[in-house]
Amino acid sequence: MEAEPQSCIELLSTSVEATLAWAESLGRLLGPGAVIALDGDLGAGKTTFARGLCAGLGVTEPVHSPSYTLMHSYSGRLEVYHFDAWMEGREAAFLDGGGVEWLFGEGVSVIEWARRVEDYMPSERLEIEFLHLKAPAIDDDGHPIGDPIRGIRVRARGQAYLELVTQLTDPKSLPNGLRRAEEADRLPPARSSGSLRESPDSVNRGSDGPLEAPERLI
Amino acid sequence: MTIEHSVITDTAQGKLILGIESSCDETAASVVRGGTEILSSIIHSQAEEHAQFGGVVPEIAGRSHLREVHRVIREALREAKVSPAELAGVAVTVRPGLIGSLLVGLSAAKGFALRHRLPLIPVHHIHAHVWAATMELTTEAFPAIALVVSGGHTALYRAESPREFTPLAQTLDDAAGEAFDKVAWILGLAYPGGPSISKLAEEGDPSAFRFPRYRPKALPNSKELGLERPLGFSFSGLKTSVLYHVRGQDALADTPAPSDIPRRADVAASFQEAVVDALVNQAVEAASREGLDRIFVAGGVACNKRLREKMTAAAIAAGKTAIFPSPAYCSDNAAMIAGLGWPLYEAGATSDLTLDASPR
């Protein structure tokens, strides 16, 4: 089978506001049936990004982590389905039990920990991975000190997403605080999202190296 | 009509309410007299059915509710030695929860109400958790501050009465119970994280490591405008702090295997302390600002021993009282539904068969 066209672009964010603004601009561009697969460590910014994306889609309700309830749905310009595959076995059972219809439906689907349920993902999708480049310092009141530096790896799978990514990552249109990563700040290899199902003893917890070799990046 | 009316009056004197709860993974029914006297409380837990998935699967929950709900209702009536004709009404959880699960309980309640000509009493699950904390009180319960803290909720309310809740604050990101689950995963402990962290924490030093206790930032110009710092919760930053603590503050390091994490019990105890302090601080602050003396703490995390100790002590120090449900009524049950059903019935908050359920 011919592989879907894909591209991977790396960004560097030094501002949470810039990442949010960028997520909003993505939200404004999405059409019915769009699928956004989010990955990255605990606390790397997946839910925050989903919040920005929802704002761009015109969702006015508060957006919270859907870990506990598997999926939240919101109404904006389009219906938004916010999934969380943190507990992959549970999410797989949910998708098997009919949840997958939302994933292939007319709304916009946002899936956190998407690699854990990769088998259920449509072949055309936008993958966004968040990487902490520096351990965030947090003050005693729980607020980050300064702006944490995050890497954002964007991979388009399918022609439609390729065009979207080209438009979104055009250096001229990126908000202040977000820029294309250069050779000098080559991001570390992707972390796997870990697997709870294959390793109930929690040995495989995001430490098993690159999923994609860097030379496949363009 | 006259006969039917007199029947309703008679049953109202008995103050007996049947409660049905099916919002998540417990199928429960209970008969309670006058809001507080629990005659029966039957709970069928689906925990074993969901354990292999590491969490509740809605499809499985819905089917299991369907299998168990009628048996649970029959048992609740039998144990209470109450016949349907003696009931004043049927209280049922209608929100929030898994919609497929809520609908099973609601349909069972409708069928029962139709057959026995009883009014339906729609109950808000969160309000019922708070009611559970008031059930053993002999004094007036409301108005009060209510802290609802569980796997899916972390919120503060001003509760004017059993059914009037004004939200004061809620979590910006993760619920407290969810933070327990995720930190339990980092430390290699079993799901659900609350009990397993609490157990390991007993062997640890809560002051070993300093993790953040979230407080919202003061608004700009708040001094000039005479505004108070807002109330709120956030547990995402705390969770990340624990992750980077175990990675030795190196963002690019791998998460160590649980067995390689030094002083795991100290990490668990210090994390739990941070969650508890954040909850206690905001709840006592809310009570002071609202000028209320009672703080009800409800939801699954209200079982946490350290939270009970510290909230009780902080409330006393502030001249207030913290009130928790008995541990048996912290997690989901129908006694709290049947209990809250009575004051709602008295207030005329009943419904006909068009009653609907809502996930939120």
Coordinates of C-alpha atoms in Angstrom, one line a residue, chain B:
Chain B
M1 CA -58.7 11.3 42.8
T2 CA -59.5 11.8 46.4
I3 CA -58.4 8.2 47.2
E4 CA -55.1 8.7 45.3
H5 CA -54.4 11.9 47.1
S6 CA -54.9 10.4 50.5
V7 CA -52.6 7.5 49.6
I8 CA -49.8 10.1 48.8
T9 CA -50.4 11.9 52.1
D10 CA -50.1 8.6 54.0
T11 CA -46.9 7.6 52.3
A12 CA -45.5 11.0 52.9
Q13 CA -45.9 10.5 56.6
G14 CA -43.7 7.4 56.4
K15 CA -41.0 9.6 54.8
L16 CA -39.6 6.6 53.0
I17 CA -37.6 7.1 49.8
L18 CA -36.2 4.5 47.5
G19 CA -32.9 5.7 46.0
I20 CA -31.2 4.4 42.9
E21 CA -27.6 5.2 41.9
S22 CA -25.9 4.0 38.7
S23 CA -23.8 7.0 37.5
C24 CA -20.5 5.1 37.3
D25 CA -19.4 1.6 38.3
E26 CA -21.6 0.9 41.3
T27 CA -25.2 -0.3 41.0
A28 CA -26.8 0.7 44.2
A29 CA -30.3 1.0 45.8
S30 CA -31.3 2.1 49.2
V31 CA -34.3 2.9 51.4
V32 CA -33.9 5.9 53.7
R33 CA -36.5 7.4 56.1
G34 CA -36.7 11.1 56.5
G35 CA -33.4 11.8 54.7
T36 CA -31.1 10.3 57.4
E37 CA -32.3 7.0 58.7
I38 CA -30.7 4.3 56.5
L39 CA -32.9 1.2 56.4
S40 CA -30.9 -0.5 53.7
S41 CA -28.0 0.2 51.4
I42 CA -27.2 -2.3 48.7
I43 CA -24.2 -1.8 46.5
H44 CA -23.1 -4.0 43.6
S45 CA -19.5 -3.0 42.7
Q46 CA -18.3 -3.7 39.2
A47 CA -14.7 -3.1 40.3
E48 CA -13.6 -6.7 39.3
E49 CA -15.2 -6.4 35.8
H50 CA -13.2 -3.2 35.1
A51 CA -9.9 -4.1 36.8
Q52 CA -8.4 -5.8 33.8
F53 CA -8.8 -2.5 31.8
G54 CA -7.3 -0.3 34.6
G55 CA -10.4 1.8 34.8
V56 CA -14.1 2.0 34.2
V57 CA -15.3 1.0 30.7
P58 CA -18.6 2.7 29.9
E59 CA -20.0 -0.1 27.7
I60 CA -19.2 -2.8 30.3
A61 CA -20.6 -0.6 33.1
G62 CA -23.9 0.0 31.2
R63 CA -24.4 -3.8 30.6
S64 CA -23.5 -4.7 34.2
H65 CA -26.0 -2.0 35.6
L66 CA -28.7 -3.5 33.4
R67 CA -28.0 -7.0 34.7
E68 CA -28.0 -6.0 38.4
V69 CA -30.3 -3.0 38.9
H70 CA -33.6 -4.9 39.5
R71 CA -32.0 -7.4 41.9
V72 CA -30.4 -4.5 43.8
I73 CA -33.7 -2.7 44.1
R74 CA -35.5 -5.8 45.3
E75 CA -32.8 -6.5 47.9
A76 CA -32.9 -2.9 49.1
L77 CA -36.7 -3.2 49.7
R78 CA -36.4 -6.6 51.3
E79 CA -33.7 -5.6 53.7
A80 CA -35.5 -2.5 54.7
K81 CA -38.7 -4.5 55.1
V82 CA -40.6 -1.9 53.1
S83 CA -43.2 -2.6 50.3
P84 CA -43.4 -0.3 47.3
A85 CA -46.9 0.9 48.6
E86 CA -45.2 2.5 51.6
L87 CA -42.8 4.6 49.7
A88 CA -43.3 8.4 49.2
G89 CA -41.1 8.5 46.1
V90 CA -38.2 7.2 44.0
A91 CA -35.0 9.3 44.0
V92 CA -32.6 8.6 41.2
T93 CA -29.2 10.0 40.1
V94 CA -29.7 11.9 36.8
R95 CA -26.4 13.8 36.6
P96 CA -23.4 13.9 36.3
G97 CA -22.0 10.6 35.2
L98 CA -21.5 8.1 32.3
I99 CA -24.7 8.7 30.3
G100 CA -25.2 5.0 29.4
S101 CA -25.0 4.1 33.1
L102 CA -27.2 6.9 34.3
L103 CA -29.9 5.9 31.8
V104 CA -30.1 2.3 33.1
G105 CA -30.8 3.6 36.7
L106 CA -33.2 6.2 35.4
S107 CA -35.2 3.7 33.3
A108 CA -35.4 1.4 36.2
A109 CA -36.6 4.2 38.4
K110 CA -39.2 5.3 35.8
G111 CA -40.5 1.7 35.5
F112 CA -40.8 1.4 39.2
A113 CA -42.5 4.8 39.6
L114 CA -45.0 4.2 36.8
R115 CA -45.9 0.8 38.2
H116 CA -46.3 1.9 41.8
R117 CA -47.6 5.4 41.0
L118 CA -44.8 7.2 42.7
P119 CA -43.3 10.6 42.0
L120 CA -39.7 10.6 40.6
I121 CA -37.1 12.8 42.4
P122 CA -34.1 13.7 40.2
V123 CA -30.9 13.9 42.2
H124 CA -27.6 15.6 41.4
H125 CA -24.8 13.1 42.3
I126 CA -22.5 15.7 43.6
H127 CA -25.1 17.3 45.9
A128 CA -25.9 13.8 47.2
H129 CA -22.2 13.2 48.1
V130 CA -22.4 16.4 50.2
W131 CA -25.7 15.2 51.7
A132 CA -23.9 12.1 52.8
A133 CA -21.7 14.2 55.0
T134 CA -24.7 15.8 56.7
M135 CA -26.6 12.6 57.4
E136 CA -25.2 12.0 60.9
L137 CA -25.5 15.7 62.0
T138 CA -28.0 16.4 64.7
T139 CA -27.8 20.2 64.1
E140 CA -28.7 22.4 61.2
A141 CA -26.4 21.6 58.3
F142 CA -26.7 24.5 55.9
P143 CA -25.4 26.9 54.8
A144 CA -22.0 25.4 54.6
I145 CA -18.9 25.2 52.4
A146 CA -18.7 21.9 50.4
L147 CA -15.5 20.5 49.1
V148 CA -16.2 17.7 46.6
V149 CA -13.1 15.8 45.8
S150 CA -12.9 12.6 43.8
G151 CA -11.4 11.0 40.7
G152 CA -13.5 13.2 38.4
H153 CA -14.2 16.3 40.4
T154 CA -12.4 18.8 42.6
A155 CA -14.6 21.8 43.4
L156 CA -15.6 24.1 46.2
Y157 CA -19.2 25.3 46.7
R158 CA -21.2 27.5 48.9
A159 CA -24.2 25.2 49.8
E160 CA -27.1 27.3 50.8
S161 CA -29.4 24.3 51.2
P162 CA -29.3 20.7 50.1
R163 CA -30.1 21.8 46.6
E164 CA -28.7 25.3 46.2
F165 CA -25.0 25.1 45.3
T166 CA -23.0 28.1 44.2
P167 CA -19.6 27.1 42.7
L168 CA -16.7 29.0 44.3
A169 CA -13.8 27.2 42.6
Q170 CA -12.9 24.2 40.6
T171 CA -9.7 22.6 39.3
L172 CA -8.1 24.2 36.3
D173 CA -6.8 20.8 35.0
D174 CA -6.7 17.5 36.8
A175 CA -9.0 16.3 39.6
A176 CA -7.2 15.5 42.9
G177 CA -8.1 11.8 42.5
E178 CA -6.6 11.8 39.0
A179 CA -3.3 13.2 40.3
F180 CA -3.2 10.4 42.8
D181 CA -3.7 7.9 39.9
K182 CA -1.0 9.4 37.8
V183 CA 1.6 9.7 40.6
A184 CA 0.7 6.1 41.6
W185 CA 1.7 5.1 38.1
I186 CA 5.0 7.0 38.3
L187 CA 5.7 5.2 41.5
G188 CA 4.6 1.8 40.2
L189 CA 1.6 1.5 42.5
A190 CA -1.8 -0.1 41.8
Y191 CA -4.8 1.7 40.4
P192 CA -6.8 3.4 41.9
G193 CA -4.0 5.6 43.2
G194 CA -5.6 7.1 46.3
P195 CA -5.6 4.0 48.5
S196 CA -2.2 2.7 47.3
I197 CA -0.4 6.1 47.7
S198 CA -2.0 6.6 51.1
K199 CA -0.8 3.2 52.2
L200 CA 2.8 3.7 51.1
A201 CA 2.8 7.2 52.5
E202 CA 2.3 5.8 56.0
E203 CA 5.9 4.6 55.9
G204 CA 7.2 7.9 54.5
D205 CA 8.1 11.3 55.8
P206 CA 5.6 14.0 54.5
S207 CA 8.2 16.7 54.8
A208 CA 11.0 14.8 53.0
F209 CA 10.5 16.7 49.8
R210 CA 8.8 20.0 49.1
F211 CA 6.2 19.8 46.3
P212 CA 4.1 22.8 45.3
R213 CA 0.8 23.6 46.9
Y214 CA -1.1 25.4 44.2
R215 CA -2.8 28.8 44.9
P216 CA -4.2 31.0 42.2
K217 CA -2.2 34.1 41.5
A218 CA -3.5 37.4 42.8
L219 CA -5.2 39.4 40.0
P220 CA -3.3 42.4 38.7
N221 CA -4.3 45.6 40.6
S222 CA -6.0 43.5 43.2
K223 CA -4.6 45.6 46.0
E224 CA -5.8 48.9 44.4
L225 CA -9.2 47.3 43.7
G226 CA -9.5 45.7 47.1
L227 CA -9.9 42.2 45.5
E228 CA -9.1 39.0 47.2
R229 CA -6.9 36.4 45.6
P230 CA -9.2 34.0 43.7
L231 CA -9.8 30.5 45.0
G232 CA -8.9 27.5 42.8
F233 CA -7.1 24.2 42.4
S234 CA -4.6 22.8 40.0
F235 CA -2.8 19.5 40.3
S236 CA -1.1 19.2 36.9
G237 CA 2.0 21.2 38.0
L238 CA 2.3 19.0 41.2
K239 CA 2.1 15.8 39.1
T240 CA 4.9 17.2 36.8
S241 CA 7.0 18.2 39.8
V242 CA 6.9 14.6 41.1
L243 CA 7.8 13.3 37.6
Y244 CA 10.9 15.6 37.4
H245 CA 11.8 14.8 41.0
V246 CA 12.1 11.1 40.2
R247 CA 14.0 12.0 37.0
G248 CA 16.5 14.0 39.1
Q249 CA 15.2 17.3 37.6
D250 CA 16.6 16.2 34.2
A251 CA 13.9 16.7 31.6
L252 CA 15.6 14.4 29.1
A253 CA 16.2 11.6 31.5
D254 CA 14.1 8.5 31.4
T255 CA 11.5 7.8 34.1
P256 CA 13.3 5.3 36.3
A257 CA 11.7 1.9 37.0
P258 CA 9.7 2.1 40.3
S259 CA 12.2 -0.2 42.0
D260 CA 15.0 2.3 41.2
I261 CA 13.2 5.3 42.6
P262 CA 15.0 6.2 45.9
R263 CA 12.8 6.9 49.0
R264 CA 9.5 6.0 47.2
A265 CA 7.5 6.2 50.5
D266 CA 8.9 9.7 51.2
V267 CA 7.9 10.7 47.6
A268 CA 4.4 9.3 48.2
A269 CA 4.0 11.0 51.6
S270 CA 5.3 14.3 50.4
F271 CA 3.1 14.3 47.3
Q272 CA 0.0 13.4 49.4
E273 CA 0.9 16.2 51.8
A274 CA 1.0 18.7 49.0
V275 CA -2.5 17.6 47.7
V276 CA -3.9 17.7 51.2
D277 CA -2.4 21.1 52.0
A278 CA -3.8 22.6 48.8
L279 CA -7.3 21.2 49.5
V280 CA -7.3 22.2 53.2
N281 CA -5.9 25.7 52.5
Q282 CA -8.5 26.6 49.9
A283 CA -11.5 25.0 51.8
V284 CA -10.7 26.9 55.0
E285 CA -10.0 30.1 53.1
A286 CA -13.4 29.7 51.4
A287 CA -15.1 29.2 54.7
S288 CA -13.5 32.3 56.2
R289 CA -14.4 34.5 53.2
E290 CA -18.0 33.2 53.1
G291 CA -18.3 33.5 56.9
L292 CA -19.4 29.9 57.3
D293 CA -18.5 27.6 60.1
R294 CA -19.0 24.2 58.6
I295 CA -17.0 22.5 55.9
F296 CA -18.4 19.4 54.4
V297 CA -15.9 17.2 52.6
A298 CA -17.3 14.6 50.2
G299 CA -16.4 12.3 47.4
G300 CA -13.9 9.3 47.1
V301 CA -10.9 11.3 48.2
A302 CA -12.7 12.2 51.5
C303 CA -11.7 8.6 52.5
N304 CA -8.1 9.8 52.7
K305 CA -6.9 9.6 56.3
R306 CA -4.4 12.4 56.0
L307 CA -7.0 14.7 54.5
R308 CA -9.4 13.9 57.3
E309 CA -6.7 14.6 60.0
K310 CA -5.4 17.8 58.5
M311 CA -8.7 19.3 57.4
T312 CA -10.2 18.6 60.9
A313 CA -7.2 20.2 62.6
A314 CA -7.1 23.3 60.3
A315 CA -10.9 23.8 60.6
I316 CA -10.6 23.7 64.4
A317 CA -7.7 26.2 64.4
A318 CA -9.9 28.5 62.3
G319 CA -12.8 28.1 64.7
K320 CA -14.7 25.9 62.2
T321 CA -15.8 22.3 61.9
A322 CA -14.9 19.9 59.1
I323 CA -17.5 17.2 58.6
F324 CA -16.9 14.0 56.6
P325 CA -19.3 11.2 55.7
S326 CA -18.5 7.8 57.3
P327 CA -16.0 6.1 55.1
A328 CA -18.7 3.7 53.9
Y329 CA -20.6 6.6 52.4
C330 CA -17.7 8.5 50.8
S331 CA -17.7 6.3 47.7
D332 CA -20.7 5.9 45.5
N333 CA -23.8 4.6 47.2
A334 CA -27.6 5.0 47.0
A335 CA -28.2 5.9 50.6
M336 CA -27.0 9.4 49.8
I337 CA -29.5 9.5 46.9
A338 CA -32.4 8.3 48.9
G339 CA -31.3 10.6 51.7
L340 CA -31.2 13.8 49.6
G341 CA -34.4 12.6 48.0
W342 CA -36.4 13.4 51.1
P343 CA -35.7 17.1 51.4
L344 CA -36.1 17.4 47.6
Y345 CA -39.5 15.7 47.8
E346 CA -40.5 18.0 50.7
A347 CA -39.5 21.0 48.6
G348 CA -41.7 19.6 45.7
A349 CA -38.7 19.0 43.5
T350 CA -40.3 16.0 41.8
S351 CA -40.6 15.1 38.2
D352 CA -42.8 13.2 35.8
L353 CA -41.8 10.5 33.4
T354 CA -40.2 12.9 30.9
L355 CA -37.2 13.2 33.2
D356 CA -33.9 12.9 31.4
A357 CA -30.3 12.3 32.4
S358 CA -27.2 14.4 31.6
P359 CA -23.5 13.5 31.6
R360 CA -22.6 16.9 33.1

